[in-house]
Amino acid sequence: MSEKVLIIGSGPAGLTAAVYAARADLSPMMIEGMMAGGQLMLTTDVENYPGFPDGIMGPELMGQFRKQAERFGTRIISSDVTRVDFSERPFKVWVDEDLHEAESIVISTGASARWLNVPGEEKLRGYGVSACATCDGFFFRDKELMVVGGGDSAMEEATFLTKFASKVTIVHRRDEFRASKIMARRALENPKIEVMWNSTITEILGDTAVTGVKVEDTQTGEVTEHATDGVFMAIGHDPNTAIFQGALELDDEGYIITTNNTATSVDGVFAAGDVVDKVYRQAITAAGMGCEAALDAERWLAHEEG
């Protein structure tokens, strides 16, 4: 039997799409992926999601989203999609050897922050290691922080963090930024920002919270230790779109191209959240797009059946 709406990926976008599709009586199926809940599963306190004045833990918030989607009848499969065929309807989606067919698709597979993959990083993720200044900067009032990167997003993150931190050090592996001149100048002229040129972090130190880093000079190879209260990665994101290559139109960075809100290059396939959005990357914007995608799918189905 063909599903009316099949949602690939979870997180705020996918789960909001599921709530709206389920309430529209479309009985959605969601294949949530093994990394269920998206990037919020790596976040400790979330204080900027409306409706939670005391804040809420990222995994708890995603648990609430999931419960709400299931309450209205969303069926959830906790596996990864391994292959898709969008060349004709019903659309085909495989989980290993299991085939699922659907009249419409909502994609919300998100994007993954790039990490350094150095000792201490994974253990301290959410405890001083972050990839989102707007999510976590508030927790570092009057602390000393480091930002890794040299592009516009690194300049933006570092500048934003100076609202809270007493000092921000940008760690960059080269001797000049690749950021636009205006963004670089803004960061370099900020009295709270310092730069460690020709440097890479080789280890993040701390047991239950970040206490410091080991930094290697890329020219001399010398390794030094530096105290810090937090390390923010700003070395880019990779959209989770490998399985859609050849099936949908993607941009040069691999993000799904949408027109008319959430419509993709294939009629009946919609996309929402960080798999599309490379600008805001917030839970609230992803949830909003998930709502749009479900409404777009509902209207599209009504038109097709009309």
XYZ file of N, CA and C in Angstrom, residues 24-262:
717
model
N -3.767 16.486 9.554
C -4.520 16.648 8.301
C -5.071 15.302 7.819
N -4.947 14.270 8.685
C -5.494 12.947 8.383
C -4.778 12.270 7.217
N -3.471 12.539 7.091
C -2.694 11.946 5.999
C -1.912 10.706 6.448
N -2.055 10.325 7.729
C -1.408 9.117 8.278
C 0.057 8.992 7.855
N 0.901 9.985 8.199
C 2.275 9.948 7.700
C 3.118 8.818 8.293
N 4.025 8.341 7.479
C 5.067 7.442 7.974
C 6.364 8.239 8.016
N 7.131 8.090 9.093
C 8.428 8.765 9.196
C 9.536 7.721 9.330
N 10.538 7.850 8.478
C 11.752 7.047 8.648
C 12.769 8.004 9.264
N 12.942 7.894 10.575
C 13.616 8.954 11.325
C 15.135 8.920 11.247
N 15.704 7.796 10.832
C 17.155 7.704 10.781
C 17.721 7.247 12.117
N 18.907 6.690 12.082
C 19.543 6.205 13.314
C 19.964 7.364 14.222
N 20.239 8.538 13.604
C 20.551 9.734 14.392
C 19.259 10.510 14.622
N 18.285 9.846 15.248
C 16.961 10.438 15.427
C 17.031 11.723 16.240
N 16.194 12.700 15.852
C 16.113 13.939 16.624
C 17.018 15.042 16.140
N 17.926 14.734 15.223
C 18.778 15.772 14.651
C 19.807 16.345 15.617
N 20.293 17.545 15.286
C 21.413 18.127 16.026
C 21.060 18.523 17.458
N 19.762 18.681 17.741
C 19.384 19.032 19.116
C 19.705 17.902 20.090
N 19.890 16.700 19.574
C 20.261 15.580 20.447
C 21.670 15.767 21.019
N 22.448 16.671 20.399
C 23.808 16.948 20.882
C 23.854 18.200 21.746
N 22.687 18.814 21.985
C 22.636 20.074 22.721
C 22.137 19.809 24.134
N 22.775 20.426 25.110
C 22.309 20.240 26.483
C 21.117 21.167 26.720
N 21.355 22.398 27.158
C 20.252 23.316 27.447
C 19.817 24.067 26.197
N 18.506 24.087 25.953
C 17.930 24.917 24.882
C 17.105 25.993 25.572
N 17.515 27.236 25.425
C 16.820 28.324 26.113
C 16.134 29.297 25.147
N 16.297 29.053 23.842
C 15.733 30.002 22.877
C 14.571 29.420 22.088
N 14.019 28.276 22.540
C 12.841 27.739 21.866
C 11.612 28.235 22.611
N 10.717 28.959 21.935
C 9.567 29.561 22.616
C 8.727 28.533 23.370
N 8.210 28.957 24.518
C 7.328 28.091 25.290
C 8.009 27.392 26.441
N 9.330 27.553 26.552
C 10.076 26.917 27.646
C 10.883 27.985 28.372
N 10.220 28.795 29.222
C 10.900 29.930 29.850
C 12.078 29.525 30.734
N 12.067 28.296 31.245
C 13.176 27.837 32.092
C 14.191 27.021 31.297
N 13.989 26.952 29.989
C 14.891 26.148 29.161
C 14.492 24.682 29.206
N 15.052 23.904 28.290
C 14.774 22.471 28.227
C 15.980 21.790 27.589
N 16.263 20.563 27.982
C 17.370 19.821 27.383
C 17.001 19.459 25.941
N 17.978 19.537 25.050
C 17.734 19.232 23.640
C 17.052 17.888 23.420
N 17.602 16.786 23.973
C 16.966 15.478 23.773
C 15.539 15.418 24.335
N 15.298 16.129 25.449
C 13.954 16.146 26.031
C 12.975 16.863 25.102
N 13.421 17.985 24.517
C 12.575 18.725 23.590
C 12.213 17.847 22.395
N 13.200 17.129 21.864
C 12.930 16.254 20.730
C 12.007 15.106 21.115
N 12.127 14.642 22.362
C 11.225 13.607 22.866
C 9.783 14.092 22.886
N 9.598 15.372 23.268
C 8.255 15.971 23.290
C 7.698 16.086 21.863
N 8.543 16.532 20.938
C 8.145 16.617 19.521
C 7.651 15.240 19.043
N 8.443 14.217 19.360
C 8.168 12.851 18.877
C 6.843 12.346 19.441
N 6.656 12.583 20.740
C 5.437 12.141 21.413
C 4.199 12.781 20.768
N 4.339 14.070 20.433
C 3.223 14.791 19.821
C 2.913 14.238 18.431
N 3.962 13.945 17.673
C 3.758 13.381 16.323
C 3.077 12.016 16.411
N 3.512 11.199 17.369
C 2.943 9.857 17.525
C 1.502 9.924 18.032
N 1.238 10.899 18.879
C -0.120 11.051 19.441
C -1.167 11.203 18.340
N -0.781 11.876 17.265
C -1.737 12.100 16.177
C -1.657 11.013 15.102
N -0.881 9.982 15.360
C -0.924 8.822 14.462
C 0.249 8.647 13.520
N 1.357 9.383 13.741
C 2.539 9.172 12.895
C 3.167 7.822 13.228
N 3.468 7.047 12.201
C 4.188 5.772 12.399
C 5.671 6.033 12.143
N 6.505 5.623 13.081
C 7.934 5.967 13.008
C 8.790 4.709 12.896
N 9.669 4.721 11.906
C 10.643 3.631 11.723
C 12.022 4.172 12.082
N 12.705 3.503 13.003
C 14.018 3.992 13.479
C 15.146 3.368 12.681
N 15.237 3.737 11.424
C 16.291 3.224 10.540
C 16.700 4.318 9.580
N 17.761 4.056 8.831
C 18.215 4.988 7.807
C 17.674 4.564 6.442
N 17.279 5.546 5.651
C 16.935 5.269 4.256
C 18.228 4.964 3.505
N 18.224 3.908 2.724
C 19.448 3.508 2.030
C 19.426 3.827 0.537
N 18.191 4.034 -0.019
C 18.102 4.299 -1.454
C 16.750 4.915 -1.759
N 16.689 5.773 -2.779
C 15.404 6.347 -3.200
C 15.293 6.303 -4.721
N 14.055 6.302 -5.205
C 13.790 6.451 -6.634
C 12.593 7.383 -6.762
N 12.871 8.621 -7.212
C 11.819 9.626 -7.359
C 11.442 9.836 -8.832
N 11.807 8.870 -9.692
C 11.611 9.067 -11.135
C 10.146 8.909 -11.556
N 9.352 8.229 -10.750
C 7.930 8.098 -11.055
C 7.152 7.901 -9.760
N 5.826 8.134 -9.846
C 4.983 7.925 -8.684
C 4.272 6.579 -8.792
N 4.060 5.904 -7.664
C 4.466 6.336 -6.330
C 5.995 6.330 -6.173
N 6.485 7.282 -5.372
C 7.919 7.361 -5.108
C 8.357 6.138 -4.306
N 9.595 5.707 -4.539
C 10.098 4.508 -3.856
C 11.231 4.882 -2.894
N 11.148 4.342 -1.696
C 12.143 4.588 -0.657
C 12.495 3.250 -0.017
N 13.776 2.944 0.028
C 14.200 1.664 0.609
C 14.902 1.864 1.944
N 14.604 0.956 2.865
C 15.390 0.803 4.096
C 15.992 -0.594 3.982
N 17.264 -0.645 3.610
C 17.902 -1.926 3.240
C 17.062 -2.597 2.143
N 16.476 -3.775 2.427
C 15.700 -4.467 1.385
C 14.210 -4.137 1.439
N 13.790 -3.430 2.484
C 12.363 -3.113 2.633
C 11.983 -1.898 1.778
N 10.993 -2.078 0.921
C 10.539 -1.002 0.028
C 9.297 -0.330 0.602
N 9.309 1.009 0.615
C 8.134 1.789 1.006
C 7.783 2.695 -0.177
N 6.503 2.795 -0.478
C 6.060 3.646 -1.574
C 5.189 4.773 -1.033
N 5.255 5.931 -1.680
C 4.505 7.091 -1.184
C 4.100 8.001 -2.329
N 2.947 8.664 -2.148
C 2.461 9.634 -3.126
C 3.222 10.953 -3.023
N 3.654 11.302 -1.811
C 4.449 12.528 -1.623
C 5.529 12.263 -0.571
N 6.569 13.067 -0.634
C 7.733 12.898 0.262
C 8.069 14.240 0.904
N 8.408 14.201 2.181
C 9.001 15.373 2.851
C 10.389 14.958 3.339
N 11.393 15.698 2.897
C 12.779 15.393 3.292
C 13.222 16.374 4.365
N 13.717 15.828 5.478
C 14.199 16.675 6.581
C 15.410 16.006 7.231
N 16.370 15.658 6.385
C 17.529 14.897 6.866
C 18.602 15.775 7.512
N 18.421 17.101 7.464
C 19.310 17.995 8.205
C 20.704 18.137 7.622
N 21.561 18.740 8.417
C 22.969 18.917 8.052
C 23.806 18.580 9.274
N 25.009 18.156 9.031
C 25.906 17.805 10.135
C 27.042 18.821 10.218
N 27.266 19.332 11.422
C 28.398 20.240 11.617
C 29.689 19.467 11.400
N 30.672 20.141 10.822
C 31.990 19.515 10.688
C 32.719 19.649 12.022
N 33.376 18.569 12.400
C 34.117 18.561 13.661
C 35.593 18.332 13.380
N 36.409 18.578 14.383
C 37.854 18.410 14.215
C 38.274 16.952 14.320
N 37.444 16.150 15.024
C 37.783 14.746 15.277
C 39.117 14.601 16.006
N 39.241 15.356 17.095
C 40.439 15.277 17.934
C 40.046 14.706 19.299
N 41.017 14.182 20.062
C 40.703 13.635 21.386
C 39.997 14.673 22.267
N 38.985 14.209 23.002
C 38.266 15.067 23.941
C 37.054 15.756 23.338
N 37.023 15.858 22.002
C 35.949 16.634 21.359
C 34.581 15.978 21.539
N 34.500 14.693 21.225
C 33.202 14.017 21.292
C 32.708 13.924 22.729
N 33.609 13.603 23.645
C 33.235 13.461 25.055
C 32.672 14.762 25.626
N 33.208 15.905 25.168
C 32.827 17.205 25.739
C 31.828 17.974 24.883
N 31.263 17.299 23.870
C 30.241 17.939 23.048
C 29.018 18.221 23.918
N 28.612 19.477 23.968
C 27.507 19.856 24.844
C 27.976 20.271 26.226
N 29.267 20.114 26.489
C 29.845 20.498 27.789
C 31.020 21.453 27.583
N 30.816 22.374 26.641
C 31.871 23.336 26.328
C 32.325 23.254 24.893
N 32.006 22.145 24.218
C 32.284 22.024 22.783
C 30.959 22.179 22.052
N 30.895 23.121 21.110
C 29.646 23.427 20.427
C 29.929 23.783 18.975
N 28.864 23.706 18.159
C 28.978 24.169 16.774
C 27.916 25.226 16.490
N 27.386 25.838 17.563
C 26.324 26.831 17.368
C 26.402 27.920 18.427
N 26.974 29.075 18.035
C 27.134 30.186 18.982
C 25.782 30.743 19.420
N 24.829 30.850 18.471
C 23.535 31.419 18.848
C 22.768 30.496 19.788
N 23.063 29.185 19.717
C 22.397 28.243 20.631
C 23.017 28.303 22.024
N 24.342 28.371 22.083
C 25.036 28.121 23.349
C 25.846 29.284 23.915
N 25.984 30.376 23.149
C 26.824 31.483 23.605
C 26.417 32.053 24.949
N 25.127 32.097 25.191
C 24.584 32.686 26.421
C 25.156 32.040 27.681
N 25.528 30.759 27.588
C 26.004 30.027 28.771
C 27.443 30.377 29.146
N 28.075 31.233 28.357
C 29.494 31.522 28.585
C 29.735 32.992 28.928
N 28.835 33.536 29.716
C 28.983 34.930 30.132
C 30.264 35.089 30.951
N 31.086 36.080 30.564
C 32.348 36.393 31.249
C 33.359 35.251 31.229
N 33.237 34.345 30.241
C 34.194 33.245 30.091
C 35.110 33.531 28.911
N 36.191 32.751 28.850
C 37.102 32.850 27.704
C 36.810 31.703 26.743
N 36.698 32.039 25.452
C 36.291 31.051 24.458
C 37.244 31.016 23.272
N 37.167 29.900 22.527
C 37.908 29.785 21.268
C 36.934 29.446 20.150
N 37.194 30.015 18.984
C 36.415 29.710 17.785
C 37.375 29.162 16.741
N 37.036 28.018 16.152
C 37.892 27.398 15.142
C 37.328 27.696 13.761
N 38.144 28.284 12.888
C 37.704 28.558 11.519
C 38.274 29.858 11.000
N 38.044 30.110 9.695
C 38.576 31.326 9.099
C 37.660 31.947 8.064
N 36.441 31.392 7.948
C 35.485 31.917 6.981
C 34.517 32.898 7.614
N 33.514 33.308 6.830
C 32.522 34.267 7.317
C 31.805 33.767 8.566
N 31.466 32.478 8.586
C 30.717 31.970 9.738
C 31.570 32.023 11.001
N 32.880 31.807 10.882
C 33.757 31.900 12.053
C 33.821 33.336 12.569
N 33.883 34.294 11.639
C 33.913 35.707 12.049
C 32.586 36.083 12.739
N 31.516 35.577 12.157
C 30.185 35.867 12.693
C 30.031 35.279 14.096
N 30.443 34.015 14.239
C 30.335 33.338 15.543
C 31.196 34.056 16.587
N 32.430 34.386 16.206
C 33.342 35.041 17.160
C 32.784 36.396 17.590
N 32.307 37.169 16.628
C 31.748 38.494 16.940
C 30.531 38.361 17.834
N 29.664 37.398 17.520
C 28.471 37.181 18.338
C 28.851 36.805 19.775
N 29.849 35.943 19.919
C 30.240 35.463 21.252
C 30.815 36.562 22.141
N 31.324 37.644 21.528
C 31.863 38.738 22.347
C 30.769 39.439 23.159
N 29.499 39.204 22.809
C 28.396 39.763 23.610
C 28.400 39.164 25.016
N 28.914 37.942 25.127
C 28.874 37.233 26.401
C 30.270 37.017 26.987
N 31.191 36.557 26.149
C 32.513 36.158 26.636
C 33.374 37.365 26.983
N 34.327 37.145 27.900
C 35.278 38.206 28.235
C 36.370 38.294 27.168
N 36.623 37.143 26.490
C 37.655 37.119 25.445
C 37.360 35.967 24.496
N 37.538 36.216 23.198
C 37.347 35.175 22.188
C 38.617 35.082 21.345
N 39.151 33.868 21.246
C 40.342 33.647 20.415
C 39.956 32.829 19.191
N 40.221 33.388 18.012
C 39.978 32.637 16.769
C 41.232 31.823 16.459
N 41.063 30.520 16.308
C 42.182 29.630 15.973
C 42.062 29.288 14.491
N 43.062 29.686 13.709
C 42.996 29.480 12.267
C 44.285 28.852 11.754
N 44.131 27.878 10.885
C 45.297 27.085 10.450
C 46.196 27.813 9.462
N 45.691 28.913 8.865
C 46.518 29.656 7.911
C 46.923 31.007 8.490
N 47.575 31.836 7.633
C 48.026 33.143 8.126
C 47.135 34.280 7.634
N 46.015 33.912 6.971
C 45.017 34.927 6.626
C 43.649 34.261 6.537
N 42.600 35.050 6.804
C 41.246 34.512 6.754
C 40.763 34.397 5.321
N 39.872 33.434 5.091
C 39.211 33.361 3.773
C 37.877 34.100 3.820
N 37.557 34.665 4.974
C 36.305 35.417 5.141
C 36.322 36.671 4.270
N 35.128 37.208 4.009
C 35.038 38.459 3.259
C 35.737 39.559 4.061
N 36.263 40.553 3.347
C 37.054 41.606 4.005
C 36.281 42.313 5.113
N 35.011 42.603 4.843
C 34.231 43.343 5.837
C 34.027 42.524 7.109
N 33.785 41.208 6.952
C 33.587 40.342 8.128
C 34.897 40.170 8.900
N 35.991 40.004 8.154
C 37.300 39.844 8.806
C 37.676 41.110 9.557
N 37.455 42.262 8.924
C 37.807 43.524 9.575
C 36.995 43.733 10.856
N 35.720 43.391 10.781
C 34.851 43.550 11.955
C 35.393 42.723 13.126
N 35.835 41.509 12.828
C 36.365 40.644 13.892
C 37.709 41.165 14.401
N 38.595 41.534 13.471
C 39.943 41.963 13.863
C 39.936 43.269 14.640
N 38.938 44.095 14.389
C 38.871 45.384 15.091
C 38.169 45.279 16.443
N 37.586 44.118 16.717
C 36.884 43.943 17.995
C 37.905 43.765 19.118
N 37.865 44.615 20.148
C 38.880 44.534 21.201
C 38.855 43.232 22.007
N 37.744 42.515 21.945
C 37.644 41.262 22.699
C 38.171 40.051 21.929
N 38.489 40.263 20.628
C 38.900 39.132 19.795
C 40.405 39.139 19.539
N 41.019 37.976 19.759
C 42.427 37.758 19.394
C 42.478 36.629 18.374
N 43.594 36.532 17.664
C 43.731 35.482 16.648
C 45.010 34.691 16.885
N 44.893 33.371 16.806
C 46.077 32.497 16.784
C 46.223 32.008 15.347
N 47.160 32.630 14.617
C 47.389 32.264 13.221
C 48.187 30.966 13.132
N 48.118 30.315 11.979
C 48.908 29.107 11.711
C 48.812 28.112 12.868
N 47.598 27.871 13.314
C 47.411 27.024 14.495
C 46.233 26.068 14.301
N 46.393 24.872 14.856
C 45.287 23.915 14.858
C 45.165 23.302 16.248
N 43.936 23.064 16.672
C 43.704 22.387 17.956
C 43.878 20.889 17.748
N 44.721 20.269 18.576
C 44.983 18.836 18.439
C 44.322 18.013 19.536
N 43.882 18.686 20.610
C 43.193 17.972 21.701
C 42.392 18.978 22.520
N 41.226 18.533 22.997
C 40.411 19.367 23.877
C 40.455 18.745 25.270
N 40.802 19.551 26.254
C 41.061 19.052 27.603
C 39.885 19.310 28.540
N 39.720 18.399 29.509
C 38.670 18.550 30.512
C 37.992 17.221 30.777
N 37.473 17.046 31.990
C 36.778 15.804 32.344
C 35.274 15.929 32.132
N 34.638 16.859 32.847
C 33.186 17.042 32.716
C 32.851 18.346 32.012
N 33.853 19.184 31.788
C 33.673 20.441 31.061
C 35.013 20.830 30.460
N 34.979 21.646 29.409
C 36.226 22.070 28.762
C 37.043 22.954 29.709
N 38.317 22.625 29.841
C 39.217 23.455 30.661
C 40.357 24.044 29.839
N 40.622 23.459 28.663
C 41.723 23.974 27.845
C 41.873 23.190 26.559
N 42.882 23.573 25.785
C 43.152 22.889 24.519
C 44.655 22.751 24.314
N 45.032 21.781 23.491
C 46.402 21.703 22.988
C 46.383 22.253 21.565
N 47.322 23.155 21.287
C 47.371 23.810 19.981
C 48.731 23.562 19.340
N 48.682 23.139 18.068
C 49.933 22.906 17.330
C 50.170 24.044 16.344
N 51.385 24.559 16.351
C 51.792 25.570 15.368
C 52.028 24.843 14.044
N 51.291 25.225 12.983
C 51.374 24.503 11.706
C 52.706 24.708 10.994
N 53.470 25.707 11.422
C 54.763 25.959 10.780
C 55.923 25.294 11.514
N 55.874 25.363 12.854
C 57.000 24.818 13.626
C 56.720 23.438 14.207
N 55.429 23.080 14.298
C 55.070 21.799 14.905
C 55.034 21.844 16.426
N 55.342 22.997 16.999
C 55.362 23.123 18.469
C 53.928 23.036 19.013
N 53.762 22.273 20.107
C 52.446 22.111 20.737
C 52.445 22.830 22.083
N 51.430 23.669 22.288
C 51.298 24.414 23.545
C 49.909 24.211 24.119
N 49.787 24.386 25.426
C 48.482 24.259 26.091
C 47.927 25.635 26.415
N 46.622 25.793 26.241
C 45.975 27.080 26.519
C 44.684 26.824 27.274
N 44.453 27.590 28.327
C 43.211 27.463 29.087
C 42.067 28.108 28.309
N 40.897 27.477 28.339
C 39.683 28.063 27.740
C 38.470 27.393 28.362
N 37.345 28.078 28.312
C 36.113 27.529 28.892
C 35.203 26.891 27.852
N 35.520 27.130 26.588
C 34.671 26.561 25.545
C 35.316 26.659 24.179
N 34.948 25.708 23.309
C 35.477 25.685 21.941
C 34.297 25.596 20.974
N 34.194 26.583 20.076
C 33.104 26.619 19.094
C 33.657 26.304 17.702
N 33.090 25.281 17.070
C 33.515 24.902 15.724
C 32.762 25.745 14.700
N 33.488 26.357 13.792
C 32.859 27.135 12.714
C 33.582 26.801 11.413
N 33.652 25.499 11.143
C 34.381 25.039 9.953
C 33.420 24.461 8.911
N 32.141 24.823 9.069
C 31.165 24.464 8.044
C 30.228 23.343 8.435
N 29.212 23.142 7.597
C 28.247 22.073 7.746
C 28.167 21.296 6.441
N 27.805 20.033 6.545
C 27.567 19.213 5.364
C 26.124 18.740 5.381
N 25.337 19.107 4.355
C 23.953 18.629 4.319
C 23.924 17.113 4.132
N 22.960 16.467 4.781
C 22.860 15.009 4.697
C 22.025 14.624 3.467
N 22.668 14.725 2.300
C 21.937 14.539 1.038
C 22.558 13.496 0.119
N 23.493 12.706 0.628
C 24.191 11.749 -0.249
C 23.212 10.848 -0.996
N 22.154 10.389 -0.304
C 21.230 9.446 -0.974
C 20.342 10.116 -2.014
N 20.325 11.457 -2.044
C 19.456 12.156 -3.009
C 20.212 12.625 -4.247
N 21.516 12.368 -4.309
C 22.280 12.773 -5.483
C 21.771 12.030 -6.706
N 21.465 12.780 -7.742
C 20.917 12.173 -8.951
C 19.405 12.090 -8.944
N 18.798 12.178 -7.741
C 17.341 12.099 -7.641
C 16.712 13.486 -7.551
N 17.458 14.447 -6.970
C 16.961 15.814 -6.785
C 18.028 16.808 -7.195
N 17.612 18.018 -7.497
C 18.568 19.074 -7.813
C 19.190 19.595 -6.518
N 20.517 19.546 -6.453
C 21.262 20.028 -5.292
C 22.150 21.186 -5.722
N 22.506 22.068 -4.782
C 23.438 23.146 -5.141
C 24.875 22.648 -5.022
N 25.835 23.539 -5.250
C 27.254 23.140 -5.268
C 27.721 22.566 -3.937
N 27.053 22.962 -2.854
C 27.453 22.467 -1.527
C 26.661 21.242 -1.104
N 25.720 20.822 -1.946
C 24.951 19.625 -1.633
C 23.609 19.880 -0.974
N 23.240 21.157 -0.768
C 21.932 21.466 -0.179
C 20.834 21.286 -1.237
N 19.652 20.864 -0.793
C 18.533 20.684 -1.719
C 18.013 22.050 -2.163
N 17.850 22.224 -3.456
C 17.330 23.482 -4.010
C 15.802 23.433 -3.967
N 15.188 24.473 -3.374
C 13.729 24.530 -3.317
C 13.221 25.809 -3.990
N 12.009 25.720 -4.510
C 11.318 26.892 -5.064
C 9.905 26.883 -4.489
N 9.233 28.028 -4.530
C 7.870 28.090 -3.977
C 7.834 27.470 -2.579
N 8.601 28.053 -1.693
C 8.699 27.594 -0.298
C 9.481 26.293 -0.185
N 8.799 25.136 -0.214
C 9.523 23.890 0.102
C 9.560 22.900 -1.055
